[in-house]
Amino acid sequence: MELESILLPGIEAKRPIVIAGPCSAETEEQVMDTAKQLAAKGQKIFRAGIWKPRTKPGGFEGIGVEGLAWLKEVKKETGMYVATEVATAKHVYECLKAGIDILWVGARTTANPFAVQEIADALKGVNIPVLVKNPVNPDLELWIGALERINNAGLKRLGAIHRGFSSYDKKIYRNLPQWHIPIELRRRIPNLPIFCDPSHIGGKRELVAPLCQQAMDLNFDGLIVESHCNPDCAWSDASQQVTPDVLDYILNLLVIRTETQSTESLGLLRKQIDECDDNIIQELAKRMRVAREIGTYKKEHNITVLQTGRYNEILEKRGSQGEQCGMDAEFMKKIFEAIHEESVRQQMEIINK
């Protein structure tokens, strides 16, 4: 993929490149107040959602075209660059007409190749930085495909935004980081700038700081953070936004590490191992929950805990699957023997209550 720098005049080529502003442009007063506070803290790029695709109807879905005039006023009064999300060709045309400096494609849009192609077609002949968020589902090929569609339209100033992936089981994070996916994106397209969106990954303002640091530790190029002059009163995503003062505090505390290539590469690989281990533990916990439900069913229907035929089937099938994935069948057998032993132990506890 042939790419050029996304840096705009006056933006330093150092990590992190920061894009900050409210989730949504709500009122002109809110936009200007937030922008002025951010500009006073040295921020150079202001973001605000103009059109907001919501999960369910009835919520605030953005102020629409009217808000673009507010972003133009931000540029005029503060000198900041302005950025917003586009989801249709009409959005693109309106933004270009309003002189928006940076566009980004949202996660729901990235997941739809038809929508991405429509945006790419609308951008032909334009030299503007475009950032593409990961799709809602953990599909790296779909993410790369969206970038390629826009690149094929002639745009070379591209970047990616990692905002995490949707999950039915929401525990710590609003969207699971699954850091190994953007790490693999970096391996596949080394010259592609990657931004982290800690607001959408965390879903809570107290998670913004640690997620920003994690992104820097993984050598991300930038951060796109939701910042609002009065977060508790925000019309959308109130719980994940921080004030400009808090954002400034977070950024000042960031440790930006520089490492040799070999050490950095090893660190990235170890991060992948940690992420894989976390996923394994979560999946095992989910498996044990199902095993306990089976234990309850067996108790209610007076069925023995140990089902030898089923146990043999698991060992044979998992051993074969492991071999197909490049692992030793005996290794897989040992793992599933241990898993089965723990499943039986948990079911016995239920049976003997």
CSV table of C-alpha atoms in Angstrom, one decimal:
chain,number,residue,atom,x,y,z
A,1,MET,CA,0.0,0.0,0.0
A,2,GLU,CA,1.6,3.3,-1.1
A,3,LEU,CA,1.2,5.8,1.7
A,4,GLU,CA,2.2,9.4,2.5
A,5,SER,CA,2.5,11.3,5.8
A,6,ILE,CA,-0.8,12.3,7.4
A,7,LEU,CA,0.9,15.1,9.3
A,8,LEU,CA,-0.6,18.5,8.7
A,9,PRO,CA,1.5,21.7,8.8
A,10,GLY,CA,2.4,22.6,12.4
A,11,ILE,CA,1.8,19.1,13.8
A,12,GLU,CA,5.0,17.7,15.2
A,13,ALA,CA,6.2,14.2,14.1
A,14,LYS,CA,6.4,12.8,17.6
A,15,ARG,CA,4.3,10.4,19.6
A,16,PRO,CA,1.5,10.7,20.5
A,17,ILE,CA,-0.3,12.7,17.8
A,18,VAL,CA,-3.4,13.7,19.7
A,19,ILE,CA,-6.9,14.3,18.3
A,20,ALA,CA,-9.3,15.4,21.1
A,21,GLY,CA,-12.8,16.7,21.4
A,22,PRO,CA,-16.4,15.7,22.4
A,23,CYS,CA,-18.1,12.6,21.2
A,24,SER,CA,-20.8,14.8,19.7
A,25,ALA,CA,-21.1,18.4,18.7
A,26,GLU,CA,-24.2,19.3,20.8
A,27,THR,CA,-24.4,23.1,20.8
A,28,GLU,CA,-22.2,25.9,19.4
A,29,GLU,CA,-21.4,27.0,23.0
A,30,GLN,CA,-20.3,23.4,24.0
A,31,VAL,CA,-18.2,23.0,20.9
A,32,MET,CA,-16.4,26.4,21.3
A,33,ASP,CA,-15.9,26.1,25.1
A,34,THR,CA,-14.3,22.6,24.7
A,35,ALA,CA,-12.2,23.7,21.7
A,36,LYS,CA,-10.9,26.8,23.5
A,37,GLN,CA,-10.0,24.8,26.6
A,38,LEU,CA,-8.2,22.2,24.5
A,39,ALA,CA,-6.4,24.8,22.4
A,40,ALA,CA,-5.2,26.5,25.7
A,41,LYS,CA,-3.6,23.1,26.6
A,42,GLY,CA,-1.7,23.0,23.4
A,43,GLN,CA,-3.9,20.6,21.4
A,44,LYS,CA,-3.8,21.1,17.7
A,45,ILE,CA,-6.6,18.8,16.3
A,46,PHE,CA,-10.2,19.0,17.4
A,47,ARG,CA,-12.7,16.2,16.9
A,48,ALA,CA,-16.5,16.2,17.2
A,49,GLY,CA,-19.2,13.8,15.8
A,50,ILE,CA,-21.6,15.6,13.5
A,51,TRP,CA,-23.6,12.5,12.5
A,52,LYS,CA,-23.9,9.8,15.2
A,53,PRO,CA,-24.9,6.3,14.3
A,54,ARG,CA,-26.6,4.9,17.4
A,55,THR,CA,-27.3,1.4,18.4
A,56,LYS,CA,-31.0,2.1,18.9
A,57,PRO,CA,-33.3,4.9,17.6
A,58,GLY,CA,-34.4,7.6,20.0
A,59,GLY,CA,-31.0,8.7,21.2
A,60,PHE,CA,-29.2,11.8,20.0
A,61,GLU,CA,-28.1,11.1,16.5
A,62,GLY,CA,-26.0,14.2,15.9
A,63,ILE,CA,-26.7,17.8,15.1
A,64,GLY,CA,-26.1,17.3,11.4
A,65,VAL,CA,-24.8,19.8,8.8
A,66,GLU,CA,-25.4,22.7,11.2
A,67,GLY,CA,-22.5,21.5,13.3
A,68,LEU,CA,-20.0,21.8,10.5
A,69,ALA,CA,-20.4,25.6,10.7
A,70,TRP,CA,-19.3,25.3,14.4
A,71,LEU,CA,-16.2,23.4,13.4
A,72,LYS,CA,-15.4,26.1,10.9
A,73,GLU,CA,-15.7,28.6,13.7
A,74,VAL,CA,-13.3,26.4,15.8
A,75,LYS,CA,-10.7,26.7,13.0
A,76,LYS,CA,-11.2,30.4,12.7
A,77,GLU,CA,-11.0,31.2,16.5
A,78,THR,CA,-8.4,28.7,17.7
A,79,GLY,CA,-6.4,27.8,14.7
A,80,MET,CA,-7.0,24.1,15.4
A,81,TYR,CA,-7.5,21.5,12.7
A,82,VAL,CA,-10.9,19.9,12.8
A,83,ALA,CA,-11.9,16.2,12.2
A,84,THR,CA,-15.2,14.4,12.1
A,85,GLU,CA,-16.7,11.0,11.1
A,86,VAL,CA,-18.3,10.3,7.7
A,87,ALA,CA,-20.6,7.4,6.9
A,88,THR,CA,-22.0,8.3,3.5
A,89,ALA,CA,-21.0,10.0,0.3
A,90,LYS,CA,-23.2,13.0,1.3
A,91,HIS,CA,-21.3,13.3,4.6
A,92,VAL,CA,-18.1,13.4,2.6
A,93,TYR,CA,-19.3,16.1,0.2
A,94,GLU,CA,-20.6,18.3,3.1
A,95,CYS,CA,-17.3,18.0,5.0
A,96,LEU,CA,-15.2,18.8,2.0
A,97,LYS,CA,-17.5,21.8,1.3
A,98,ALA,CA,-17.0,23.0,4.9
A,99,GLY,CA,-13.2,22.6,4.8
A,100,ILE,CA,-12.9,19.8,7.4
A,101,ASP,CA,-9.2,18.8,7.6
A,102,ILE,CA,-9.4,15.1,8.7
A,103,LEU,CA,-12.1,12.5,8.2
A,104,TRP,CA,-12.5,9.2,9.9
A,105,VAL,CA,-14.7,6.1,9.0
A,106,GLY,CA,-16.5,4.6,12.0
A,107,ALA,CA,-16.5,1.0,13.1
A,108,ARG,CA,-20.0,0.2,11.8
A,109,THR,CA,-19.2,1.7,8.4
A,110,THR,CA,-15.9,-0.2,8.1
A,111,ALA,CA,-17.8,-3.4,8.5
A,112,ASN,CA,-19.8,-2.7,5.4
A,113,PRO,CA,-17.7,-2.8,2.2
A,114,PHE,CA,-20.6,-1.2,0.2
A,115,ALA,CA,-20.5,1.9,2.5
A,116,VAL,CA,-16.7,2.1,2.4
A,117,GLN,CA,-16.7,1.9,-1.4
A,118,GLU,CA,-19.3,4.7,-1.5
A,119,ILE,CA,-17.0,6.9,0.7
A,120,ALA,CA,-13.9,6.0,-1.4
A,121,ASP,CA,-15.7,7.0,-4.6
A,122,ALA,CA,-16.7,10.3,-3.1
A,123,LEU,CA,-13.1,11.0,-2.0
A,124,LYS,CA,-11.5,10.4,-5.5
A,125,GLY,CA,-9.3,13.3,-6.4
A,126,VAL,CA,-9.1,14.6,-2.8
A,127,ASN,CA,-5.8,14.8,-0.8
A,128,ILE,CA,-7.1,14.7,2.8
A,129,PRO,CA,-6.0,12.5,5.7
A,130,VAL,CA,-8.6,9.7,6.3
A,131,LEU,CA,-8.5,7.5,9.4
A,132,VAL,CA,-10.3,4.1,9.4
A,133,LYS,CA,-11.6,2.5,12.6
A,134,ASN,CA,-11.5,-1.2,13.0
A,135,PRO,CA,-14.7,-3.0,12.2
A,136,VAL,CA,-17.0,-3.9,15.2
A,137,ASN,CA,-16.0,-7.6,14.8
A,138,PRO,CA,-12.4,-8.8,15.1
A,139,ASP,CA,-11.8,-9.2,11.4
A,140,LEU,CA,-8.3,-7.9,10.3
A,141,GLU,CA,-9.0,-8.6,6.6
A,142,LEU,CA,-12.1,-6.5,6.7
A,143,TRP,CA,-10.1,-3.6,8.3
A,144,ILE,CA,-7.4,-3.9,5.7
A,145,GLY,CA,-9.9,-4.2,3.0
A,146,ALA,CA,-11.5,-0.8,4.0
A,147,LEU,CA,-8.1,0.8,3.9
A,148,GLU,CA,-7.3,-0.7,0.5
A,149,ARG,CA,-10.6,0.6,-0.9
A,150,ILE,CA,-9.8,4.1,0.1
A,151,ASN,CA,-6.2,3.8,-1.1
A,152,ASN,CA,-7.4,2.5,-4.4
A,153,ALA,CA,-9.4,5.7,-4.8
A,154,GLY,CA,-6.1,7.5,-4.9
A,155,LEU,CA,-5.8,8.6,-1.2
A,156,LYS,CA,-2.4,8.0,0.3
A,157,ARG,CA,-2.7,9.9,3.6
A,158,LEU,CA,-4.3,7.1,5.6
A,159,GLY,CA,-4.2,6.0,9.2
A,160,ALA,CA,-6.0,3.4,11.3
A,161,ILE,CA,-7.9,3.8,14.6
A,162,HIS,CA,-8.0,0.9,17.1
A,163,ARG,CA,-11.2,1.2,19.1
A,164,GLY,CA,-11.6,-2.3,20.3
A,165,PHE,CA,-14.1,-5.0,19.3
A,166,SER,CA,-17.7,-5.7,20.4
A,167,SER,CA,-18.3,-8.6,22.7
A,168,TYR,CA,-21.4,-10.1,24.2
A,169,ASP,CA,-19.6,-10.5,27.6
A,170,LYS,CA,-18.8,-7.0,28.7
A,171,LYS,CA,-16.7,-7.1,31.8
A,172,ILE,CA,-13.8,-4.6,32.2
A,173,TYR,CA,-14.0,-3.0,28.7
A,174,ARG,CA,-16.8,-1.6,26.6
A,175,ASN,CA,-14.9,-3.1,23.6
A,176,LEU,CA,-12.3,-5.8,24.0
A,177,PRO,CA,-8.8,-4.4,23.0
A,178,GLN,CA,-7.5,-7.6,21.4
A,179,TRP,CA,-4.2,-5.8,21.0
A,180,HIS,CA,-2.8,-8.6,18.8
A,181,ILE,CA,-5.0,-7.5,15.9
A,182,PRO,CA,-3.6,-3.9,15.6
A,183,ILE,CA,-0.1,-5.4,16.2
A,184,GLU,CA,-0.7,-7.7,13.2
A,185,LEU,CA,-1.9,-4.7,11.2
A,186,ARG,CA,1.3,-2.9,12.0
A,187,ARG,CA,3.3,-6.0,10.9
A,188,ARG,CA,1.4,-6.2,7.7
A,189,ILE,CA,1.5,-2.5,6.9
A,190,PRO,CA,4.5,-1.1,8.8
A,191,ASN,CA,4.2,2.5,7.4
A,192,LEU,CA,0.5,2.9,8.4
A,193,PRO,CA,0.0,5.3,11.4
A,194,ILE,CA,-2.2,3.7,14.1
A,195,PHE,CA,-4.2,5.7,16.6
A,196,CYS,CA,-5.8,4.3,19.8
A,197,ASP,CA,-9.3,5.2,20.8
A,198,PRO,CA,-9.1,4.6,24.6
A,199,SER,CA,-12.6,6.2,25.1
A,200,HIS,CA,-14.4,3.5,23.1
A,201,ILE,CA,-12.2,0.6,24.3
A,202,GLY,CA,-12.7,1.5,28.0
A,203,GLY,CA,-16.2,2.9,28.0
A,204,LYS,CA,-15.3,4.5,31.4
A,205,ARG,CA,-13.2,7.7,31.9
A,206,GLU,CA,-11.1,6.0,34.6
A,207,LEU,CA,-9.7,3.6,32.0
A,208,VAL,CA,-8.6,6.3,29.5
A,209,ALA,CA,-5.2,6.9,31.2
A,210,PRO,CA,-4.1,3.2,31.4
A,211,LEU,CA,-5.2,2.5,27.9
A,212,CYS,CA,-3.3,5.5,26.6
A,213,GLN,CA,-0.2,4.2,28.2
A,214,GLN,CA,-0.7,0.7,26.9
A,215,ALA,CA,-1.1,2.2,23.4
A,216,MET,CA,2.2,4.1,23.8
A,217,ASP,CA,3.9,1.0,25.1
A,218,LEU,CA,2.8,-0.8,21.9
A,219,ASN,CA,4.3,2.0,19.8
A,220,PHE,CA,1.0,3.4,18.6
A,221,ASP,CA,1.5,6.7,16.7
A,222,GLY,CA,-1.4,8.6,18.2
A,223,LEU,CA,-4.5,8.9,20.4
A,224,ILE,CA,-8.0,10.0,19.6
A,225,VAL,CA,-9.7,10.8,22.9
A,226,GLU,CA,-13.2,12.1,23.7
A,227,SER,CA,-13.0,15.3,25.8
A,228,HIS,CA,-15.9,17.4,26.8
A,229,CYS,CA,-16.2,20.7,28.7
A,230,ASN,CA,-18.8,19.1,31.0
A,231,PRO,CA,-18.7,15.3,30.5
A,232,ASP,CA,-21.4,14.3,32.9
A,233,CYS,CA,-23.9,16.4,30.9
A,234,ALA,CA,-22.8,15.0,27.5
A,235,TRP,CA,-25.7,14.0,25.2
A,236,SER,CA,-23.8,10.8,24.1
A,237,ASP,CA,-21.2,8.6,25.8
A,238,ALA,CA,-21.0,10.7,28.9
A,239,SER,CA,-19.2,8.0,31.0
A,240,GLN,CA,-16.2,7.8,28.7
A,241,GLN,CA,-15.4,11.4,28.2
A,242,VAL,CA,-12.9,13.5,30.2
A,243,THR,CA,-12.5,17.2,30.6
A,244,PRO,CA,-9.6,19.1,28.8
A,245,ASP,CA,-7.9,19.5,32.2
A,246,VAL,CA,-8.0,15.8,32.9
A,247,LEU,CA,-6.8,15.0,29.4
A,248,ASP,CA,-3.9,17.3,29.8
A,249,TYR,CA,-3.0,15.6,33.1
A,250,ILE,CA,-3.2,12.1,31.4
A,251,LEU,CA,-1.0,13.2,28.5
A,252,ASN,CA,1.6,14.8,30.8
A,253,LEU,CA,1.9,11.5,32.7
A,254,LEU,CA,2.5,9.4,29.7
A,255,VAL,CA,5.8,7.6,29.5
A,256,ILE,CA,7.0,7.5,25.9
A,257,ARG,CA,9.6,4.7,25.7
A,258,THR,CA,12.2,4.4,23.0
A,259,GLU,CA,13.7,1.0,22.5
A,260,THR,CA,16.0,-0.7,20.1
A,261,GLN,CA,14.2,-2.5,17.3
A,262,SER,CA,15.1,-5.9,18.7
A,263,THR,CA,13.9,-5.1,22.2
A,264,GLU,CA,10.8,-3.4,20.9
A,265,SER,CA,9.9,-6.3,18.7
A,266,LEU,CA,10.3,-8.7,21.6
A,267,GLY,CA,8.1,-6.5,23.8
A,268,LEU,CA,5.4,-6.5,21.1
A,269,LEU,CA,5.5,-10.3,20.8
A,270,ARG,CA,5.3,-10.7,24.6
A,271,LYS,CA,2.2,-8.3,24.6
A,272,GLN,CA,0.7,-10.7,22.1
A,273,ILE,CA,1.4,-13.6,24.4
A,274,ASP,CA,-0.2,-11.8,27.3
A,275,GLU,CA,-3.3,-11.0,25.2
A,276,CYS,CA,-3.6,-14.6,24.1
A,277,ASP,CA,-3.2,-15.9,27.7
A,278,ASP,CA,-5.9,-13.4,28.8
A,279,ASN,CA,-8.2,-14.7,26.1
A,280,ILE,CA,-7.5,-18.4,27.0
A,281,ILE,CA,-8.4,-17.7,30.6
A,282,GLN,CA,-11.6,-15.9,29.7
A,283,GLU,CA,-12.6,-18.8,27.4
A,284,LEU,CA,-11.8,-21.4,30.0
A,285,ALA,CA,-13.9,-19.5,32.5
A,286,LYS,CA,-16.8,-19.5,30.0
A,287,ARG,CA,-16.3,-23.3,29.5
A,288,MET,CA,-16.4,-23.9,33.2
A,289,ARG,CA,-19.6,-22.0,33.5
A,290,VAL,CA,-21.2,-24.2,30.9
A,291,ALA,CA,-19.7,-27.3,32.7
A,292,ARG,CA,-21.4,-26.2,35.9
A,293,GLU,CA,-24.7,-25.8,34.1
A,294,ILE,CA,-24.3,-29.3,32.8
A,295,GLY,CA,-23.6,-30.4,36.4
A,296,THR,CA,-26.8,-28.9,37.6
A,297,TYR,CA,-28.7,-30.6,34.8
A,298,LYS,CA,-27.1,-34.0,35.7
A,299,LYS,CA,-28.0,-33.6,39.3
A,300,GLU,CA,-31.7,-32.7,38.5
A,301,HIS,CA,-31.9,-35.7,36.2
A,302,ASN,CA,-29.9,-38.2,38.3
A,303,ILE,CA,-27.1,-38.6,35.6
A,304,THR,CA,-23.6,-39.7,36.4
A,305,VAL,CA,-20.9,-37.0,36.2
A,306,LEU,CA,-18.4,-39.1,34.1
A,307,GLN,CA,-19.5,-39.8,30.6
A,308,THR,CA,-16.7,-42.0,29.2
A,309,GLY,CA,-17.8,-41.9,25.6
A,310,ARG,CA,-18.0,-38.1,25.5
A,311,TYR,CA,-14.6,-37.8,27.2
A,312,ASN,CA,-12.9,-40.1,24.6
A,313,GLU,CA,-14.6,-38.1,21.8
A,314,ILE,CA,-13.3,-34.8,23.2
A,315,LEU,CA,-9.7,-36.1,23.5
A,316,GLU,CA,-9.7,-37.6,20.0
A,317,LYS,CA,-11.3,-34.6,18.3
A,318,ARG,CA,-9.2,-32.0,20.0
A,319,GLY,CA,-6.0,-33.9,19.4
A,320,SER,CA,-6.8,-34.0,15.7
A,321,GLN,CA,-7.7,-30.3,15.6
A,322,GLY,CA,-4.5,-29.5,17.4
A,323,GLU,CA,-2.4,-31.4,14.8
A,324,GLN,CA,-4.2,-29.5,12.0
A,325,CYS,CA,-3.1,-26.3,13.7
A,326,GLY,CA,0.6,-27.4,14.0
A,327,MET,CA,0.5,-28.7,17.6
A,328,ASP,CA,1.4,-32.1,18.9
A,329,ALA,CA,-1.6,-34.4,19.5
A,330,GLU,CA,-0.1,-35.6,22.9
A,331,PHE,CA,0.3,-32.0,24.0
A,332,MET,CA,-3.4,-31.3,23.2
A,333,LYS,CA,-4.4,-34.5,25.0
A,334,LYS,CA,-2.6,-33.3,28.2
A,335,ILE,CA,-4.3,-29.9,28.0
A,336,PHE,CA,-7.8,-31.4,27.6
A,337,GLU,CA,-7.2,-34.0,30.3
A,338,ALA,CA,-6.5,-31.2,32.7
A,339,ILE,CA,-9.5,-29.2,31.5
A,340,HIS,CA,-11.8,-32.2,31.8
A,341,GLU,CA,-10.4,-32.9,35.3
A,342,GLU,CA,-11.3,-29.4,36.5
A,343,SER,CA,-14.8,-29.7,34.8
A,344,VAL,CA,-15.4,-32.9,36.7
A,345,ARG,CA,-14.3,-31.4,39.9
A,346,GLN,CA,-16.7,-28.5,39.5
A,347,GLN,CA,-19.6,-30.7,38.6
A,348,MET,CA,-18.9,-33.0,41.6
A,349,GLU,CA,-19.1,-29.9,43.9
A,350,ILE,CA,-22.6,-29.3,42.4
A,351,ILE,CA,-23.7,-32.9,42.6
A,352,ASN,CA,-22.6,-33.3,46.3
A,353,LYS,CA,-24.2,-30.0,47.6
